[in-house]
Each structure stands twice: as C-alpha cells, then as structure tokens.
C-alpha cells in the first residue's frame, strides 16, 4: 500500500460523518434547535479523528517529509493552504464548542452560532479532502522514492497505534485534575 492509502481511507470516514452532520444541520436550521450531545459527539470526531489522528499524520509526517524536498512554488503554495485550512478547522471547532456551551445555557442567538460553525465545517472538509486526494497527494508522490513512501507508511501505523492511548489518558488525567 502507498502511504496515501490510509489517509484516503480516513477521508472516506470523515466524508461519511460530514454527511451525517449535514443532515442534522439541515434539520436544526428548520426547527431552530439541535441536540447538544450530538454536537459534542461531532466535536469529538472532528478533534480526535479528523484533526489529531488524520491531520496529525499529514502535518507531522507527510508535510514534514515534504518540507525536506525542493517543492515547486505551486506545490508549496498548496501545502501552505492545506495547513491554513487545518488551522481554520481547529478555530471553527473551538468556536463551535463555545457556542454549544452558550446554547446549553439557553443564551439567545446561540443556536445560530452553533449552526453557522457547523455550516463552515461541512463546507470546508469536502473541498479540503478533494484538494488532497485529487491534487496534492498525487503531486507529493513525485517527490518521494518508494522507500521514503514506505517509511512514511510505517510511521503512520506507529502514529495511529498511540492515538487511543493518548485519548483516554487525556480523559483520565482531565478528571484526575478536578
Ligand atoms: Fe488535510
Ligand atoms: Fe486529509
């Protein structure tokens, strides 16, 4: 398998979850209310899976490896754009968490803030994923030897192996500090 294999498989699951969020969002806009627990679950998916596990592999392994290569201006520009989009995803998710907490307190206008943030995420992810699958990943391959690609794949598996431990360690330690 090429190193981009697991990243593209993860893209499919992210798309599936984005489609679920989209359906919930449409209903929320119609009825002007949303299940805040669903928002918590969506945030957990985005933070732990889409951002930490998936963007983590892209940024800490793929982009890091490509930074050592002499990327064309165009490919460098796309890589910077992808990183900016990851940052935008993080900021939007943080704002979503804050809006959801205001929504739980029944603050006026909070439902619109929650749905606006969800709209941003639903619009951003499919475009971002398409840019990686169709443009950036094929371009990245041109800079890598087969051996480098396989070394990245091995690093990806090692990165993933740590994720479940990282998540539950953070939960336990978070409660321990209370
Ligand atoms: Fe990405
Ligand atoms: Fe990605």
JSON list of C-alpha atoms and ligand atoms in Angstrom, two decimals:
[
{"chain": "A", "resi": 1, "resn": "UNK", "atom": "CA", "xyz": [0.00, 0.00, 0.00]},
{"chain": "A", "resi": 2, "resn": "UNK", "atom": "CA", "xyz": [1.17, 3.54, -0.68]},
{"chain": "A", "resi": 3, "resn": "UNK", "atom": "CA", "xyz": [1.39, 5.91, 2.29]},
{"chain": "A", "resi": 4, "resn": "UNK", "atom": "CA", "xyz": [-1.54, 7.93, 0.98]},
{"chain": "A", "resi": 5, "resn": "UNK", "atom": "CA", "xyz": [-3.72, 4.77, 1.30]},
{"chain": "A", "resi": 6, "resn": "UNK", "atom": "CA", "xyz": [-4.65, 5.15, 4.99]},
{"chain": "A", "resi": 7, "resn": "UNK", "atom": "CA", "xyz": [-5.11, 8.92, 4.57]},
{"chain": "A", "resi": 8, "resn": "UNK", "atom": "CA", "xyz": [-7.59, 8.35, 1.74]},
{"chain": "A", "resi": 9, "resn": "UNK", "atom": "CA", "xyz": [-9.43, 5.66, 3.72]},
{"chain": "A", "resi": 10, "resn": "UNK", "atom": "CA", "xyz": [-9.72, 8.16, 6.59]},
{"chain": "A", "resi": 11, "resn": "UNK", "atom": "CA", "xyz": [-11.07, 10.74, 4.15]},
{"chain": "A", "resi": 12, "resn": "UNK", "atom": "CA", "xyz": [-13.95, 8.39, 3.35]},
{"chain": "A", "resi": 13, "resn": "UNK", "atom": "CA", "xyz": [-14.95, 8.12, 7.02]},
{"chain": "A", "resi": 14, "resn": "UNK", "atom": "CA", "xyz": [-14.64, 11.89, 7.50]},
{"chain": "A", "resi": 15, "resn": "UNK", "atom": "CA", "xyz": [-16.93, 12.39, 4.47]},
{"chain": "A", "resi": 16, "resn": "UNK", "atom": "CA", "xyz": [-19.42, 9.94, 5.96]},
{"chain": "A", "resi": 17, "resn": "UNK", "atom": "CA", "xyz": [-19.51, 11.85, 9.25]},
{"chain": "A", "resi": 18, "resn": "UNK", "atom": "CA", "xyz": [-19.73, 15.20, 7.45]},
{"chain": "A", "resi": 19, "resn": "UNK", "atom": "CA", "xyz": [-22.80, 13.87, 5.60]},
{"chain": "A", "resi": 20, "resn": "UNK", "atom": "CA", "xyz": [-24.38, 12.95, 8.96]},
{"chain": "A", "resi": 21, "resn": "UNK", "atom": "CA", "xyz": [-23.59, 16.41, 10.34]},
{"chain": "A", "resi": 22, "resn": "UNK", "atom": "CA", "xyz": [-25.06, 17.97, 7.19]},
{"chain": "A", "resi": 23, "resn": "UNK", "atom": "CA", "xyz": [-28.37, 16.12, 7.67]},
{"chain": "A", "resi": 24, "resn": "UNK", "atom": "CA", "xyz": [-28.58, 17.10, 11.35]},
{"chain": "A", "resi": 25, "resn": "UNK", "atom": "CA", "xyz": [-27.68, 20.66, 10.43]},
{"chain": "A", "resi": 26, "resn": "UNK", "atom": "CA", "xyz": [-30.48, 20.97, 7.87]},
{"chain": "A", "resi": 27, "resn": "UNK", "atom": "CA", "xyz": [-32.97, 19.77, 10.46]},
{"chain": "A", "resi": 28, "resn": "UNK", "atom": "CA", "xyz": [-31.53, 22.10, 13.12]},
{"chain": "A", "resi": 29, "resn": "UNK", "atom": "CA", "xyz": [-31.89, 25.11, 10.82]},
{"chain": "A", "resi": 30, "resn": "UNK", "atom": "CA", "xyz": [-35.54, 24.18, 10.13]},
{"chain": "A", "resi": 31, "resn": "UNK", "atom": "CA", "xyz": [-36.55, 23.69, 13.74]},
{"chain": "A", "resi": 32, "resn": "UNK", "atom": "CA", "xyz": [-34.08, 26.17, 15.29]},
{"chain": "A", "resi": 33, "resn": "UNK", "atom": "CA", "xyz": [-32.82, 23.64, 17.81]},
{"chain": "A", "resi": 34, "resn": "UNK", "atom": "CA", "xyz": [-30.13, 20.97, 17.95]},
{"chain": "A", "resi": 35, "resn": "UNK", "atom": "CA", "xyz": [-29.19, 18.13, 20.28]},
{"chain": "A", "resi": 36, "resn": "UNK", "atom": "CA", "xyz": [-26.13, 19.49, 22.14]},
{"chain": "A", "resi": 37, "resn": "UNK", "atom": "CA", "xyz": [-24.94, 15.92, 22.81]},
{"chain": "A", "resi": 38, "resn": "UNK", "atom": "CA", "xyz": [-24.80, 15.32, 19.07]},
{"chain": "A", "resi": 39, "resn": "UNK", "atom": "CA", "xyz": [-22.66, 18.46, 18.78]},
{"chain": "A", "resi": 40, "resn": "UNK", "atom": "CA", "xyz": [-20.33, 17.03, 21.49]},
{"chain": "A", "resi": 41, "resn": "UNK", "atom": "CA", "xyz": [-20.01, 13.80, 19.50]},
{"chain": "A", "resi": 42, "resn": "UNK", "atom": "CA", "xyz": [-19.34, 15.69, 16.27]},
{"chain": "A", "resi": 43, "resn": "UNK", "atom": "CA", "xyz": [-16.69, 17.78, 18.06]},
{"chain": "A", "resi": 44, "resn": "UNK", "atom": "CA", "xyz": [-15.05, 14.64, 19.47]},
{"chain": "A", "resi": 45, "resn": "UNK", "atom": "CA", "xyz": [-14.98, 13.09, 15.98]},
{"chain": "A", "resi": 46, "resn": "UNK", "atom": "CA", "xyz": [-13.50, 16.22, 14.44]},
{"chain": "A", "resi": 47, "resn": "UNK", "atom": "CA", "xyz": [-10.95, 16.82, 17.18]},
{"chain": "A", "resi": 48, "resn": "UNK", "atom": "CA", "xyz": [-9.74, 13.30, 17.85]},
{"chain": "A", "resi": 49, "resn": "UNK", "atom": "CA", "xyz": [-10.21, 11.61, 14.49]},
{"chain": "A", "resi": 50, "resn": "UNK", "atom": "CA", "xyz": [-10.19, 14.28, 11.76]},
{"chain": "A", "resi": 51, "resn": "UNK", "atom": "CA", "xyz": [-7.74, 16.65, 13.42]},
{"chain": "A", "resi": 52, "resn": "UNK", "atom": "CA", "xyz": [-5.43, 14.82, 15.82]},
{"chain": "A", "resi": 53, "resn": "UNK", "atom": "CA", "xyz": [-5.30, 11.41, 14.09]},
{"chain": "A", "resi": 54, "resn": "UNK", "atom": "CA", "xyz": [-5.73, 12.43, 10.45]},
{"chain": "A", "resi": 55, "resn": "UNK", "atom": "CA", "xyz": [-4.33, 15.97, 10.16]},
{"chain": "A", "resi": 56, "resn": "UNK", "atom": "CA", "xyz": [-1.70, 14.87, 12.70]},
{"chain": "A", "resi": 57, "resn": "UNK", "atom": "CA", "xyz": [-0.34, 12.29, 10.24]},
{"chain": "A", "resi": 58, "resn": "UNK", "atom": "CA", "xyz": [-0.50, 14.77, 7.39]},
{"chain": "A", "resi": 59, "resn": "UNK", "atom": "CA", "xyz": [1.29, 17.55, 9.25]},
{"chain": "A", "resi": 60, "resn": "UNK", "atom": "CA", "xyz": [3.73, 15.63, 11.45]},
{"chain": "A", "resi": 61, "resn": "UNK", "atom": "CA", "xyz": [4.74, 13.01, 8.88]},
{"chain": "A", "resi": 62, "resn": "UNK", "atom": "CA", "xyz": [3.73, 13.78, 5.27]},
{"chain": "A", "resi": 63, "resn": "UNK", "atom": "CA", "xyz": [4.22, 17.57, 5.26]},
{"chain": "A", "resi": 64, "resn": "UNK", "atom": "CA", "xyz": [7.33, 17.27, 7.44]},
{"chain": "A", "resi": 65, "resn": "UNK", "atom": "CA", "xyz": [8.84, 14.80, 4.94]},
{"chain": "A", "resi": 66, "resn": "UNK", "atom": "CA", "xyz": [7.93, 17.05, 2.01]},
{"chain": "A", "resi": 67, "resn": "UNK", "atom": "CA", "xyz": [9.44, 20.09, 3.71]},
{"chain": "A", "resi": 68, "resn": "UNK", "atom": "CA", "xyz": [12.86, 18.46, 3.22]},
{"chain": "A", "resi": 69, "resn": "UNK", "atom": "CA", "xyz": [12.21, 18.28, -0.52]},
{"chain": "A", "resi": 70, "resn": "UNK", "atom": "CA", "xyz": [12.54, 21.01, -3.06]},
{"chain": "A", "resi": 71, "resn": "UNK", "atom": "CA", "xyz": [8.83, 21.58, -3.69]},
{"chain": "A", "resi": 72, "resn": "UNK", "atom": "CA", "xyz": [7.76, 23.66, -6.67]},
{"chain": "A", "resi": 73, "resn": "UNK", "atom": "CA", "xyz": [6.24, 27.04, -5.80]},
{"chain": "A", "resi": 74, "resn": "UNK", "atom": "CA", "xyz": [2.81, 25.72, -6.76]},
{"chain": "A", "resi": 75, "resn": "UNK", "atom": "CA", "xyz": [3.07, 22.63, -4.53]},
{"chain": "A", "resi": 76, "resn": "UNK", "atom": "CA", "xyz": [4.49, 24.70, -1.66]},
{"chain": "A", "resi": 77, "resn": "UNK", "atom": "CA", "xyz": [1.56, 27.07, -2.02]},
{"chain": "A", "resi": 78, "resn": "UNK", "atom": "CA", "xyz": [-0.95, 24.20, -1.89]},
{"chain": "A", "resi": 79, "resn": "UNK", "atom": "CA", "xyz": [0.74, 22.68, 1.17]},
{"chain": "A", "resi": 80, "resn": "UNK", "atom": "CA", "xyz": [0.57, 26.06, 2.97]},
{"chain": "A", "resi": 81, "resn": "UNK", "atom": "CA", "xyz": [-3.08, 26.36, 2.01]},
{"chain": "A", "resi": 82, "resn": "UNK", "atom": "CA", "xyz": [-3.81, 22.87, 3.41]},
{"chain": "A", "resi": 83, "resn": "UNK", "atom": "CA", "xyz": [-2.14, 23.81, 6.70]},
{"chain": "A", "resi": 84, "resn": "UNK", "atom": "CA", "xyz": [-4.11, 27.06, 6.88]},
{"chain": "A", "resi": 85, "resn": "UNK", "atom": "CA", "xyz": [-7.29, 25.04, 6.33]},
{"chain": "A", "resi": 86, "resn": "UNK", "atom": "CA", "xyz": [-6.37, 22.67, 9.18]},
{"chain": "A", "resi": 87, "resn": "UNK", "atom": "CA", "xyz": [-5.92, 25.75, 11.39]},
{"chain": "A", "resi": 88, "resn": "UNK", "atom": "CA", "xyz": [-9.28, 27.14, 10.27]},
{"chain": "A", "resi": 89, "resn": "UNK", "atom": "CA", "xyz": [-10.89, 23.78, 11.14]},
{"chain": "A", "resi": 90, "resn": "UNK", "atom": "CA", "xyz": [-9.37, 23.98, 14.65]},
{"chain": "A", "resi": 91, "resn": "UNK", "atom": "CA", "xyz": [-10.54, 27.56, 15.22]},
{"chain": "A", "resi": 92, "resn": "UNK", "atom": "CA", "xyz": [-14.04, 26.78, 13.96]},
{"chain": "A", "resi": 93, "resn": "UNK", "atom": "CA", "xyz": [-14.28, 23.72, 16.21]},
{"chain": "A", "resi": 94, "resn": "UNK", "atom": "CA", "xyz": [-13.19, 25.78, 19.22]},
{"chain": "A", "resi": 95, "resn": "UNK", "atom": "CA", "xyz": [-15.85, 28.39, 18.39]},
{"chain": "A", "resi": 96, "resn": "UNK", "atom": "CA", "xyz": [-18.41, 25.58, 17.98]},
{"chain": "A", "resi": 97, "resn": "UNK", "atom": "CA", "xyz": [-17.63, 24.23, 21.47]},
{"chain": "A", "resi": 98, "resn": "UNK", "atom": "CA", "xyz": [-18.10, 27.73, 22.93]},
{"chain": "A", "resi": 99, "resn": "UNK", "atom": "CA", "xyz": [-21.38, 28.25, 21.02]},
{"chain": "A", "resi": 100, "resn": "UNK", "atom": "CA", "xyz": [-22.65, 24.83, 22.13]},
{"chain": "A", "resi": 101, "resn": "UNK", "atom": "CA", "xyz": [-21.96, 25.70, 25.74]},
{"chain": "A", "resi": 102, "resn": "UNK", "atom": "CA", "xyz": [-23.89, 29.00, 25.32]},
{"chain": "A", "resi": 103, "resn": "UNK", "atom": "CA", "xyz": [-26.67, 27.01, 23.67]},
{"chain": "A", "resi": 104, "resn": "UNK", "atom": "CA", "xyz": [-26.84, 24.68, 26.69]},
{"chain": "A", "resi": 105, "resn": "UNK", "atom": "CA", "xyz": [-27.28, 27.78, 28.87]},
{"chain": "A", "resi": 106, "resn": "UNK", "atom": "CA", "xyz": [-30.14, 28.80, 26.53]},
{"chain": "A", "resi": 107, "resn": "UNK", "atom": "CA", "xyz": [-28.46, 32.03, 25.51]},
{"chain": "A", "resi": 108, "resn": "UNK", "atom": "CA", "xyz": [-30.25, 33.97, 22.79]},
{"chain": "A", "resi": 109, "resn": "UNK", "atom": "CA", "xyz": [-28.70, 33.58, 19.35]},
{"chain": "A", "resi": 110, "resn": "UNK", "atom": "CA", "xyz": [-26.60, 30.57, 20.36]},
{"chain": "A", "resi": 111, "resn": "UNK", "atom": "CA", "xyz": [-28.40, 28.12, 18.07]},
{"chain": "A", "resi": 112, "resn": "UNK", "atom": "CA", "xyz": [-27.50, 30.28, 15.06]},
{"chain": "A", "resi": 113, "resn": "UNK", "atom": "CA", "xyz": [-23.88, 30.36, 16.20]},
{"chain": "A", "resi": 114, "resn": "UNK", "atom": "CA", "xyz": [-23.83, 26.57, 16.50]},
{"chain": "A", "resi": 115, "resn": "UNK", "atom": "CA", "xyz": [-25.38, 26.06, 13.06]},
{"chain": "A", "resi": 116, "resn": "UNK", "atom": "CA", "xyz": [-23.10, 28.69, 11.45]},
{"chain": "A", "resi": 117, "resn": "UNK", "atom": "CA", "xyz": [-19.99, 26.93, 12.76]},
{"chain": "A", "resi": 118, "resn": "UNK", "atom": "CA", "xyz": [-21.31, 23.56, 11.61]},
{"chain": "A", "resi": 119, "resn": "UNK", "atom": "CA", "xyz": [-22.02, 25.08, 8.18]},
{"chain": "A", "resi": 120, "resn": "UNK", "atom": "CA", "xyz": [-18.40, 26.25, 7.96]},
{"chain": "A", "resi": 121, "resn": "UNK", "atom": "CA", "xyz": [-17.10, 22.77, 8.82]},
{"chain": "A", "resi": 122, "resn": "UNK", "atom": "CA", "xyz": [-19.49, 20.99, 6.44]},
{"chain": "A", "resi": 123, "resn": "UNK", "atom": "CA", "xyz": [-18.45, 23.32, 3.60]},
{"chain": "A", "resi": 124, "resn": "UNK", "atom": "CA", "xyz": [-14.72, 23.18, 4.29]},
{"chain": "A", "resi": 125, "resn": "UNK", "atom": "CA", "xyz": [-13.97, 19.47, 4.71]},
{"chain": "A", "resi": 126, "resn": "UNK", "atom": "CA", "xyz": [-15.17, 18.08, 1.35]},
{"chain": "A", "resi": 127, "resn": "UNK", "atom": "CA", "xyz": [-13.25, 20.78, -0.58]},
{"chain": "A", "resi": 128, "resn": "UNK", "atom": "CA", "xyz": [-10.14, 20.20, 1.51]},
{"chain": "A", "resi": 129, "resn": "UNK", "atom": "CA", "xyz": [-10.30, 16.43, 1.06]},
{"chain": "A", "resi": 130, "resn": "UNK", "atom": "CA", "xyz": [-10.77, 16.76, -2.70]},
{"chain": "A", "resi": 131, "resn": "UNK", "atom": "CA", "xyz": [-7.73, 19.02, -2.97]},
{"chain": "A", "resi": 132, "resn": "UNK", "atom": "CA", "xyz": [-5.64, 16.39, -1.17]},
{"chain": "A", "resi": 133, "resn": "UNK", "atom": "CA", "xyz": [-6.98, 13.30, -2.95]},
{"chain": "A", "resi": 134, "resn": "UNK", "atom": "CA", "xyz": [-7.01, 14.71, -6.47]},
{"chain": "A", "resi": 135, "resn": "UNK", "atom": "CA", "xyz": [-4.17, 17.24, -6.44]},
{"chain": "A", "resi": 136, "resn": "UNK", "atom": "CA", "xyz": [-1.77, 17.23, -3.52]},
{"chain": "A", "resi": 137, "resn": "UNK", "atom": "CA", "xyz": [-1.29, 13.51, -2.76]},
{"chain": "A", "resi": 138, "resn": "UNK", "atom": "CA", "xyz": [-0.57, 12.57, -6.41]},
{"chain": "A", "resi": 139, "resn": "UNK", "atom": "CA", "xyz": [1.83, 15.54, -6.64]},
{"chain": "A", "resi": 140, "resn": "UNK", "atom": "CA", "xyz": [3.56, 14.55, -3.38]},
{"chain": "A", "resi": 141, "resn": "UNK", "atom": "CA", "xyz": [4.33, 11.08, -4.75]},
{"chain": "A", "resi": 142, "resn": "UNK", "atom": "CA", "xyz": [6.56, 12.63, -7.41]},
{"chain": "A", "resi": 143, "resn": "UNK", "atom": "CA", "xyz": [8.97, 13.87, -4.73]},
{"chain": "A", "resi": 144, "resn": "UNK", "atom": "CA", "xyz": [9.28, 10.57, -2.87]},
{"chain": "A", "resi": 145, "resn": "UNK", "atom": "CA", "xyz": [11.15, 7.36, -3.54]},
{"chain": "A", "resi": 146, "resn": "UNK", "atom": "CA", "xyz": [9.33, 4.08, -2.97]},
{"chain": "A", "resi": 147, "resn": "UNK", "atom": "CA", "xyz": [11.46, 3.59, 0.13]},
{"chain": "A", "resi": 148, "resn": "UNK", "atom": "CA", "xyz": [10.55, 7.01, 1.57]},
{"chain": "A", "resi": 149, "resn": "UNK", "atom": "CA", "xyz": [6.88, 6.37, 0.87]},
{"chain": "A", "resi": 150, "resn": "UNK", "atom": "CA", "xyz": [7.02, 3.04, 2.71]},
{"chain": "A", "resi": 151, "resn": "UNK", "atom": "CA", "xyz": [8.92, 4.61, 5.63]},
{"chain": "A", "resi": 152, "resn": "UNK", "atom": "CA", "xyz": [6.09, 7.15, 5.96]},
{"chain": "A", "resi": 153, "resn": "UNK", "atom": "CA", "xyz": [3.51, 4.37, 5.89]},
{"chain": "A", "resi": 154, "resn": "UNK", "atom": "CA", "xyz": [5.33, 2.64, 8.77]},
{"chain": "A", "resi": 155, "resn": "UNK", "atom": "CA", "xyz": [5.37, 5.95, 10.69]},
{"chain": "A", "resi": 156, "resn": "UNK", "atom": "CA", "xyz": [1.63, 6.34, 10.06]},
{"chain": "A", "resi": 157, "resn": "UNK", "atom": "CA", "xyz": [0.90, 2.97, 11.68]},
{"chain": "A", "resi": 158, "resn": "UNK", "atom": "CA", "xyz": [3.07, 3.85, 14.66]},
{"chain": "A", "resi": 159, "resn": "UNK", "atom": "CA", "xyz": [1.33, 7.23, 14.99]},
{"chain": "A", "resi": 160, "resn": "UNK", "atom": "CA", "xyz": [-2.11, 5.55, 14.93]},
{"chain": "A", "resi": 161, "resn": "UNK", "atom": "CA", "xyz": [-1.06, 2.95, 17.49]},
{"chain": "A", "resi": 162, "resn": "UNK", "atom": "CA", "xyz": [-0.60, 5.72, 20.08]},
{"chain": "A", "resi": 163, "resn": "UNK", "atom": "CA", "xyz": [-3.89, 7.53, 19.45]},
{"chain": "A", "resi": 164, "resn": "UNK", "atom": "CA", "xyz": [-6.35, 5.50, 21.52]},
{"chain": "A", "resi": 165, "resn": "UNK", "atom": "CA", "xyz": [-3.95, 5.65, 24.49]},
{"chain": "A", "resi": 166, "resn": "UNK", "atom": "CA", "xyz": [-3.49, 9.39, 24.07]},
{"chain": "A", "resi": 167, "resn": "UNK", "atom": "CA", "xyz": [-7.24, 9.98, 24.01]},
{"chain": "A", "resi": 168, "resn": "UNK", "atom": "CA", "xyz": [-8.10, 8.01, 27.14]},
{"chain": "A", "resi": 169, "resn": "UNK", "atom": "CA", "xyz": [-5.01, 9.15, 29.05]},
{"chain": "A", "resi": 170, "resn": "UNK", "atom": "CA", "xyz": [-6.17, 12.75, 28.45]},
{"chain": "A", "resi": 171, "resn": "UNK", "atom": "CA", "xyz": [-9.67, 11.88, 29.71]},
{"chain": "A", "resi": 172, "resn": "UNK", "atom": "CA", "xyz": [-8.40, 10.18, 32.87]},
{"chain": "A", "resi": 173, "resn": "UNK", "atom": "CA", "xyz": [-5.90, 12.94, 33.61]},
{"chain": "A", "resi": 174, "resn": "UNK", "atom": "CA", "xyz": [-8.52, 15.62, 32.94]},
{"chain": "A", "resi": 175, "resn": "UNK", "atom": "CA", "xyz": [-10.82, 14.13, 35.60]},
{"chain": "A", "resi": 176, "resn": "UNK", "atom": "CA", "xyz": [-7.92, 13.49, 37.98]},
{"chain": "A", "resi": 177, "resn": "UNK", "atom": "CA", "xyz": [-7.18, 17.25, 37.99]},
{"chain": "A", "resi": 178, "resn": "UNK", "atom": "CA", "xyz": [-10.73, 18.13, 39.09]},
{"chain": "B", "resi": 1, "resn": "LIG", "atom": "FE1", "xyz": [-5.68, 17.79, 5.42]},
{"chain": "B", "resi": 2, "resn": "LIG", "atom": "FE1", "xyz": [-6.70, 14.84, 4.73]}
]
